[in-house]
């Protein structure tokens, strides 16, 4: 059974908050409910409208958006609302009762090159997963129907899935000019058919192995420097790495040598330019922001 976690995300509108789930909540469309009558096909939205300050409920992909009335401030109630969502979702209650249909989901997929010549990023026009997943072989992909299907091709070496894209790393036996269209159409058709990208048993990659908020004991053991490094990686580095179809995880900080150890995944793993990026980008940034507390950044391929 899925275990849901909720992250609260601010929006440009101070009256609206997004409550992001680590799993997808709906597949086929976006929903907007302005009152409890409109929410008759969404048991979750109906329950939320029992909160007197909820004005509008939006449900899309992996998040629930809520607009409040001015009678409260989000800062006073957001934690309580997030906890209510976690309890509701982990109880296995339905989010939206979506009508079964044979009509394919409207989606487009385009191929995008990455700095790693062995990896191609296939970007969908809609969110496909709520967490990151990495599969290095068909055995690891047993809980991902999409990755399992991709591994049927002998030239597929590794699959990385996050947000709205799939990064495929190939063996040298094939050229992208010969296989890109076939891979793109397979991924597009898979999404359009509404099939599960991953199953409930798939284990996502945590945002930072040493700083997973669900692992409180581990996080409590981190020193202040490690926590500061994690914050910098999350805010400044990870978005840029994700745009290239990869991911970076904090592994450890060695205070004696002032060495930061990170793990590179997806398109970044084994990328010829990753060393340059590491030394001239990440390492330089950490040195500039943290002074003499950082001497070197060392990367391990995930």
PDB file of C-alpha atoms in Angstrom, residues 6 8 10-11 20 38 54 66 91 115 122-123 129 150 171 178 241 278 296:
ATOM      1  CA  UNK A   6       2.565  15.922   1.873  1.00  0.00           C
ATOM      2  CA  UNK A   8       3.272  22.414   1.508  1.00  0.00           C
ATOM      3  CA  UNK A  10       3.481  28.469  -1.507  1.00  0.00           C
ATOM      4  CA  UNK A  11       2.057  30.039  -4.681  1.00  0.00           C
ATOM      5  CA  UNK A  20       2.006  18.218  -2.982  1.00  0.00           C
ATOM      6  CA  UNK A  38     -19.684  20.648  -7.345  1.00  0.00           C
ATOM      7  CA  UNK A  54     -11.916  26.582   2.294  1.00  0.00           C
ATOM      8  CA  UNK A  66      -6.749  25.166  -1.819  1.00  0.00           C
ATOM      9  CA  UNK A  91      -6.491   5.422   4.865  1.00  0.00           C
ATOM     10  CA  UNK A 115      24.864  16.986 -21.517  1.00  0.00           C
ATOM     11  CA  UNK A 122      11.733  12.386 -23.013  1.00  0.00           C
ATOM     12  CA  UNK A 123       9.514  15.180 -21.693  1.00  0.00           C
ATOM     13  CA  UNK A 129       4.985  10.714 -11.269  1.00  0.00           C
ATOM     14  CA  UNK A 150      11.742   0.071 -21.952  1.00  0.00           C
ATOM     15  CA  UNK A 171      24.491   1.346 -24.557  1.00  0.00           C
ATOM     16  CA  UNK A 178      17.893   5.266 -34.993  1.00  0.00           C
ATOM     17  CA  UNK A 241      20.472  19.247 -12.701  1.00  0.00           C
ATOM     18  CA  UNK A 278      31.113  19.481 -10.426  1.00  0.00           C
ATOM     19  CA  UNK A 296      36.379  19.741  -2.376  1.00  0.00           C
TER      20      UNK A 296
END
